GROMACS .gro file of C-alpha atoms in nm:
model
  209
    1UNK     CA    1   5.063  -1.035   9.289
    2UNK     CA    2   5.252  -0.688   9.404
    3UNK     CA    3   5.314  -0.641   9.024
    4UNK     CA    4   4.974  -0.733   8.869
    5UNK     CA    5   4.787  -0.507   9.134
    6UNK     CA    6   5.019  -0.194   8.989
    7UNK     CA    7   4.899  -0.278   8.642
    8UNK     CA    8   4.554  -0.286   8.764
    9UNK     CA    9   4.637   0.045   8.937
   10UNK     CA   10   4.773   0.241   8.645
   11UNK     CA   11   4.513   0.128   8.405
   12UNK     CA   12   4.259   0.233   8.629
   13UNK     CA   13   4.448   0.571   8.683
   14UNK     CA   14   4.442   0.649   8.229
   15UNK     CA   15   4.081   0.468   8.221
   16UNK     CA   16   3.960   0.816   8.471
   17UNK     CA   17   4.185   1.018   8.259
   18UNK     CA   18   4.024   0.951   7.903
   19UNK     CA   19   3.654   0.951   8.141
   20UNK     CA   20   3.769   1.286   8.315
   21UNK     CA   21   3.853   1.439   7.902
   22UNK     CA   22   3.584   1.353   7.732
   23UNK     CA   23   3.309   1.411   7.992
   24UNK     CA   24   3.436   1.786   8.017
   25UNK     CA   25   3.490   1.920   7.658
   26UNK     CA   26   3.384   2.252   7.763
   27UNK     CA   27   3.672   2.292   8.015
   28UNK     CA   28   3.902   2.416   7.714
   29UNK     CA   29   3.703   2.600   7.439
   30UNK     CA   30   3.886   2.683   7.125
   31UNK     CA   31   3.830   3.011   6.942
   32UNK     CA   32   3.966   2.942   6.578
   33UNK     CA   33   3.992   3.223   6.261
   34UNK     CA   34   3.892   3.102   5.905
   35UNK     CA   35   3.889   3.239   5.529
   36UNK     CA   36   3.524   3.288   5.471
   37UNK     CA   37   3.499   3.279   5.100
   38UNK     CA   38   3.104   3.464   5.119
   39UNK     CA   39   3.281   3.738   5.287
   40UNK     CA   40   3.577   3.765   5.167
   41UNK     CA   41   3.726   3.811   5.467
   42UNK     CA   42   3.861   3.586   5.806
   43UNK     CA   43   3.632   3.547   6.071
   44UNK     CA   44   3.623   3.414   6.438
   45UNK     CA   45   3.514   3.029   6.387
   46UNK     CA   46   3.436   2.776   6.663
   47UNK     CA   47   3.369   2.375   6.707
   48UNK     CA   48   3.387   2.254   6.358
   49UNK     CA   49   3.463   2.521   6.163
   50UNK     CA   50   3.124   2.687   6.216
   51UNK     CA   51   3.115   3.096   6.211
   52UNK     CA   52   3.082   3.251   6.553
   53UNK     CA   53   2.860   3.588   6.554
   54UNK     CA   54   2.757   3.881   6.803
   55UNK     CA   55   2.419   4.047   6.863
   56UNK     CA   56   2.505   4.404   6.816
   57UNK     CA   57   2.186   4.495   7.084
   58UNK     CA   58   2.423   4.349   7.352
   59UNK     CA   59   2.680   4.606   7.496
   60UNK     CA   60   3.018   4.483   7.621
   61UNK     CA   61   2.979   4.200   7.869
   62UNK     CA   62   2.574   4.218   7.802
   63UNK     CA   63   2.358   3.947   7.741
   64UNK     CA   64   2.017   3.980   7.605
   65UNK     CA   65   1.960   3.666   7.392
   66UNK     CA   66   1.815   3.404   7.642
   67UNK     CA   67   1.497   3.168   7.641
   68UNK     CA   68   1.395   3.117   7.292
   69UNK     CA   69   1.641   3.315   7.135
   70UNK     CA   70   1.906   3.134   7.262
   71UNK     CA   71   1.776   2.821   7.059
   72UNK     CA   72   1.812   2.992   6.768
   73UNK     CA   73   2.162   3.087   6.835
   74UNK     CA   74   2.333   2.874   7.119
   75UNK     CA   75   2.583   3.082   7.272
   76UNK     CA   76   2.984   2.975   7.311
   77UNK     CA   77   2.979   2.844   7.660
   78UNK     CA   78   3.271   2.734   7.874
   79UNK     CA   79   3.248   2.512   8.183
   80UNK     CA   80   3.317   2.675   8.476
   81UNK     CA   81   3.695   2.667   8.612
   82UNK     CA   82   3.769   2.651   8.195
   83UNK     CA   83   3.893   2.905   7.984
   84UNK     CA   84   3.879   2.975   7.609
   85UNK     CA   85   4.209   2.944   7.400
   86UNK     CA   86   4.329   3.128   7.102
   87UNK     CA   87   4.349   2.921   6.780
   88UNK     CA   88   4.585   3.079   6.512
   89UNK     CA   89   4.502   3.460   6.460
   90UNK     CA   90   4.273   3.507   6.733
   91UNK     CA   91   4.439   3.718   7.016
   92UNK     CA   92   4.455   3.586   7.323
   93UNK     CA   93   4.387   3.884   7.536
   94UNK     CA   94   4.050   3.959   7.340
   95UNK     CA   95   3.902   3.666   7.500
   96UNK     CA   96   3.687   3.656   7.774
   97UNK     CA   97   3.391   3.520   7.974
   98UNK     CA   98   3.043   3.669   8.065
   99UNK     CA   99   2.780   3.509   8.285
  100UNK     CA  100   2.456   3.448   8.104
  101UNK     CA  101   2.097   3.546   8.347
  102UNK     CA  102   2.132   3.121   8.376
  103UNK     CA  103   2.420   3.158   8.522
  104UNK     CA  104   2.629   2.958   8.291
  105UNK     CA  105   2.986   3.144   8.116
  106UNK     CA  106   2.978   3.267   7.765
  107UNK     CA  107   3.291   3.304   7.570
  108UNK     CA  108   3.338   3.708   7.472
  109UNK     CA  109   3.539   3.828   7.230
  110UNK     CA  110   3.702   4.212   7.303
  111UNK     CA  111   3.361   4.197   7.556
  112UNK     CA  112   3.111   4.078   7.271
  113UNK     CA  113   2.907   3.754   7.380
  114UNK     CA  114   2.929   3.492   7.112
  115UNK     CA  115   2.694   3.270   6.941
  116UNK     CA  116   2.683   3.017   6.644
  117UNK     CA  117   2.373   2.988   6.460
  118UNK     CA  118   2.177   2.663   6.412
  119UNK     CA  119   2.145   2.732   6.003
  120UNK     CA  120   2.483   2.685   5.925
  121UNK     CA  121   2.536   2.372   5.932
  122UNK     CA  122   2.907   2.296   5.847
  123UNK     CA  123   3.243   2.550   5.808
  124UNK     CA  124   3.198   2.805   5.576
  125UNK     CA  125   2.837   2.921   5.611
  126UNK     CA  126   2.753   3.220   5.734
  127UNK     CA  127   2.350   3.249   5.690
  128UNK     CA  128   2.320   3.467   6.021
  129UNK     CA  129   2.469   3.706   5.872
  130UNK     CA  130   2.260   4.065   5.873
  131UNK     CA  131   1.992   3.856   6.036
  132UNK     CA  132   1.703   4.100   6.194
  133UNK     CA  133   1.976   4.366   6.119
  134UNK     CA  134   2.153   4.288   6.444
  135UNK     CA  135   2.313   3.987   6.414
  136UNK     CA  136   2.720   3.950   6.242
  137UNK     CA  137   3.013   3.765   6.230
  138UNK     CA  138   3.353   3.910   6.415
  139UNK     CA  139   3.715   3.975   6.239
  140UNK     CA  140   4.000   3.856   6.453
  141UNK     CA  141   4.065   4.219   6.508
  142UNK     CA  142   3.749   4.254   6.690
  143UNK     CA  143   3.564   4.429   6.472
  144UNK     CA  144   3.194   4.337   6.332
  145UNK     CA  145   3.176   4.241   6.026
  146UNK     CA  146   2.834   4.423   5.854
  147UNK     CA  147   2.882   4.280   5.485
  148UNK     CA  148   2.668   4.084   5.349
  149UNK     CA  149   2.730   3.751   5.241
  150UNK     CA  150   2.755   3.702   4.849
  151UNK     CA  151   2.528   3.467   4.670
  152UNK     CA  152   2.575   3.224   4.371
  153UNK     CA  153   2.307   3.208   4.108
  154UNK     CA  154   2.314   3.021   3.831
  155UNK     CA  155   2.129   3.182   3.576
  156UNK     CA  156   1.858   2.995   3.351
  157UNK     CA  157   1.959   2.908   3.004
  158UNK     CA  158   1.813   3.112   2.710
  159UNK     CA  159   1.531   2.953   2.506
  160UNK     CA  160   1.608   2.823   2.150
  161UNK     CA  161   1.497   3.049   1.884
  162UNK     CA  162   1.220   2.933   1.638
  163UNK     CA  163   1.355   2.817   1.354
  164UNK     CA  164   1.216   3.075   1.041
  165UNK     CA  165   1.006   2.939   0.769
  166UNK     CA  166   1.126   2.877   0.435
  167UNK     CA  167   1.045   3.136   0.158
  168UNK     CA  168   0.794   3.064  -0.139
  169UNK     CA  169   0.961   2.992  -0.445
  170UNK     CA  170   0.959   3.325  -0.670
  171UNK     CA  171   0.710   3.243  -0.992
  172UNK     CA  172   0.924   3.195  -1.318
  173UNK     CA  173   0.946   3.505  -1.544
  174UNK     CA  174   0.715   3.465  -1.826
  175UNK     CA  175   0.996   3.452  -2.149
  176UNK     CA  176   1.000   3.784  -2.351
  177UNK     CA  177   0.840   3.813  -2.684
  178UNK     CA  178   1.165   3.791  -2.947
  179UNK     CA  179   1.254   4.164  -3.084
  180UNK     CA  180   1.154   4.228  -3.396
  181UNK     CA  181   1.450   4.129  -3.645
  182UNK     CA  182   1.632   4.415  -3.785
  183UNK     CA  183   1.448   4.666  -3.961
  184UNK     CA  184   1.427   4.616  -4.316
  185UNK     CA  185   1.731   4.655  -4.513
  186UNK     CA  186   1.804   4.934  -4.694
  187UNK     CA  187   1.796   4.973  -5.079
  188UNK     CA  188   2.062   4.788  -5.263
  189UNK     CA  189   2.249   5.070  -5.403
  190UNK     CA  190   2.055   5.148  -5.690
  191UNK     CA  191   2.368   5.239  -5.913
  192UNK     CA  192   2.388   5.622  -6.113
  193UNK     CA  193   2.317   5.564  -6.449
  194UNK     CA  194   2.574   5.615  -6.713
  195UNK     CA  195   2.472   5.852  -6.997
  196UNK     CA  196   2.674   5.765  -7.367
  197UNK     CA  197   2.941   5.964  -7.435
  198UNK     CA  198   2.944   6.212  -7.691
  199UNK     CA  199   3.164   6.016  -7.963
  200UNK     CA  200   3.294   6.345  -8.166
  201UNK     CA  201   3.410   6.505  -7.851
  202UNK     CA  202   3.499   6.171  -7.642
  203UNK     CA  203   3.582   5.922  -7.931
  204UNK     CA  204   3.700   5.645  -7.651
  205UNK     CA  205   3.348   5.700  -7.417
  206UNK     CA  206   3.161   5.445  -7.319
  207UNK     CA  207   2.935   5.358  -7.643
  208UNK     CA  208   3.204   5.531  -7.854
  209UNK     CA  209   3.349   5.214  -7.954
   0.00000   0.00000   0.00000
C-alpha cells in the first residue's frame, strides 16, 4: 500500500510538471536569427521561424502601437517573472523587456519593442517590411534593416509570330524569238581568171600546148 501510494505520488508530481510547462509558454521566450533569402541578410526571428520587426516611431523602451494596431502586429510578449533567451547569434545582453500601456511585458531588442506581423504567415516572409515607411525587420547586431524585400516575377511568355504568306509564283518568261541564222554567206571565191599565154614568148603557158 506504502509503495503504490508513492507511485501515485510521483505521477501526480510529473502530471503538474507537463500542466505547469505547457500552460506557461510565455515564461521562456526565444529570440532566434535566420538567413532571410528576400533580404539577403540574417534577421531577428521568433516562434516558428516568423520575422520579428520594430516600429521606428517608437524610441528606446517606447511603445506606441496599441489597440488596433497591435492586431495588426502582435507584439513579442513574455509572461511576467519570464525572460527572453538568446537563440544562436542573437546577443544576450541586447535583450530586454518593456511594459506595454496594458501593462503586459514586450520583448526589446537593444531597447526596440518587437512585433511579428500577421501577413507572414510561415519562416521566411517578411511582407512588413517598409510598411507605412515605419515598420522593419532587426539584424542581430541591432541595427534596422531599411531594404526592401526583393520580388520574383515570372515574366509572360512572348507571343508566336505569324507565320508569313507564301509568295506568288513568278509568271514564266515568254521564250525568245530564235536569232536570225547567220547572215548570208559570203561569195564563193569567184576565182581570177587566167588569160592564155603568149605562145612565142611563153611556149609552155597555159594554152601553149
Amino acid at each position: 500500500m506504502a509503495r503504490r501510494l508513492v507511485a501515485v505520488a510521483i505521477v501526480a508530481a510529473f502530471g503538474v510538471l507537463a500542466v505547469g510547462a505547457t500552460a506557461s509558454p510565455t515564461l521562456l521566450v526565444t529570440v532566434n536569427t535566420a538567413q532571410n533569402p528576400s533580404l539577403g541578410a540574417k534577421i531577428l526571428v521568433g516562434s516558428g521561424g516568423r520575422a520579428l520587426y520594430h516600429n521606428s516611431s517608437e524610441t528606446a523602451k517606447t511603445v506606441k502601437c496599441t489597440g488596433g494596431c497591435a492586431t495588426e502586429w502582435p507584439p513579442l510578449l513574455v509572461a511576467k517573472g519570464g525572460k527572453p533567451i538568446a537563440g544562436p547569434g542573437v546577443v544576450s545582453s541586447k535583450l530586454g523587456t518593456v511594459k506595454r500601456p496594458d501593462g503586459k511585458l514586450q520583448v526589446t531588442y537593444s531597447g526596440k519593442p518587437l512585433y511579428f506581423f500577421t501577413g507572414d504567415k510561415k519562416a521566411g516572409q517578411v511582407k512588413g517590411q517598409g510598411d507605412a515607411g515605419v515598420w522593419h525587420v532587426i539584424a542581430p547586431s541591432g541595427a534596422v534593416i531599411t531594404k526592401s524585400a526583393a520580388t520574383t516575377t515570372t515574366g509572360s511568355t512572348g507571343s508566336t509570330g505569324s507565320t508569313g504568306s507564301t509568295g506568288s509564283s513568278g509568271s514564266t518568261g515568254s521564250t525568245g524569238s530564235g536569232g536570225s541564222t547567220g547572215g548570208s554567206g559570203g561569195n564563193t571565191g569567184g576565182g581570177t581568171t587566167t588569160t592564155p599565154s603568149d605562145c612565142d614568148t611563153n611556149p609552155g603557158g597555159y594554152g601553149c600546148m
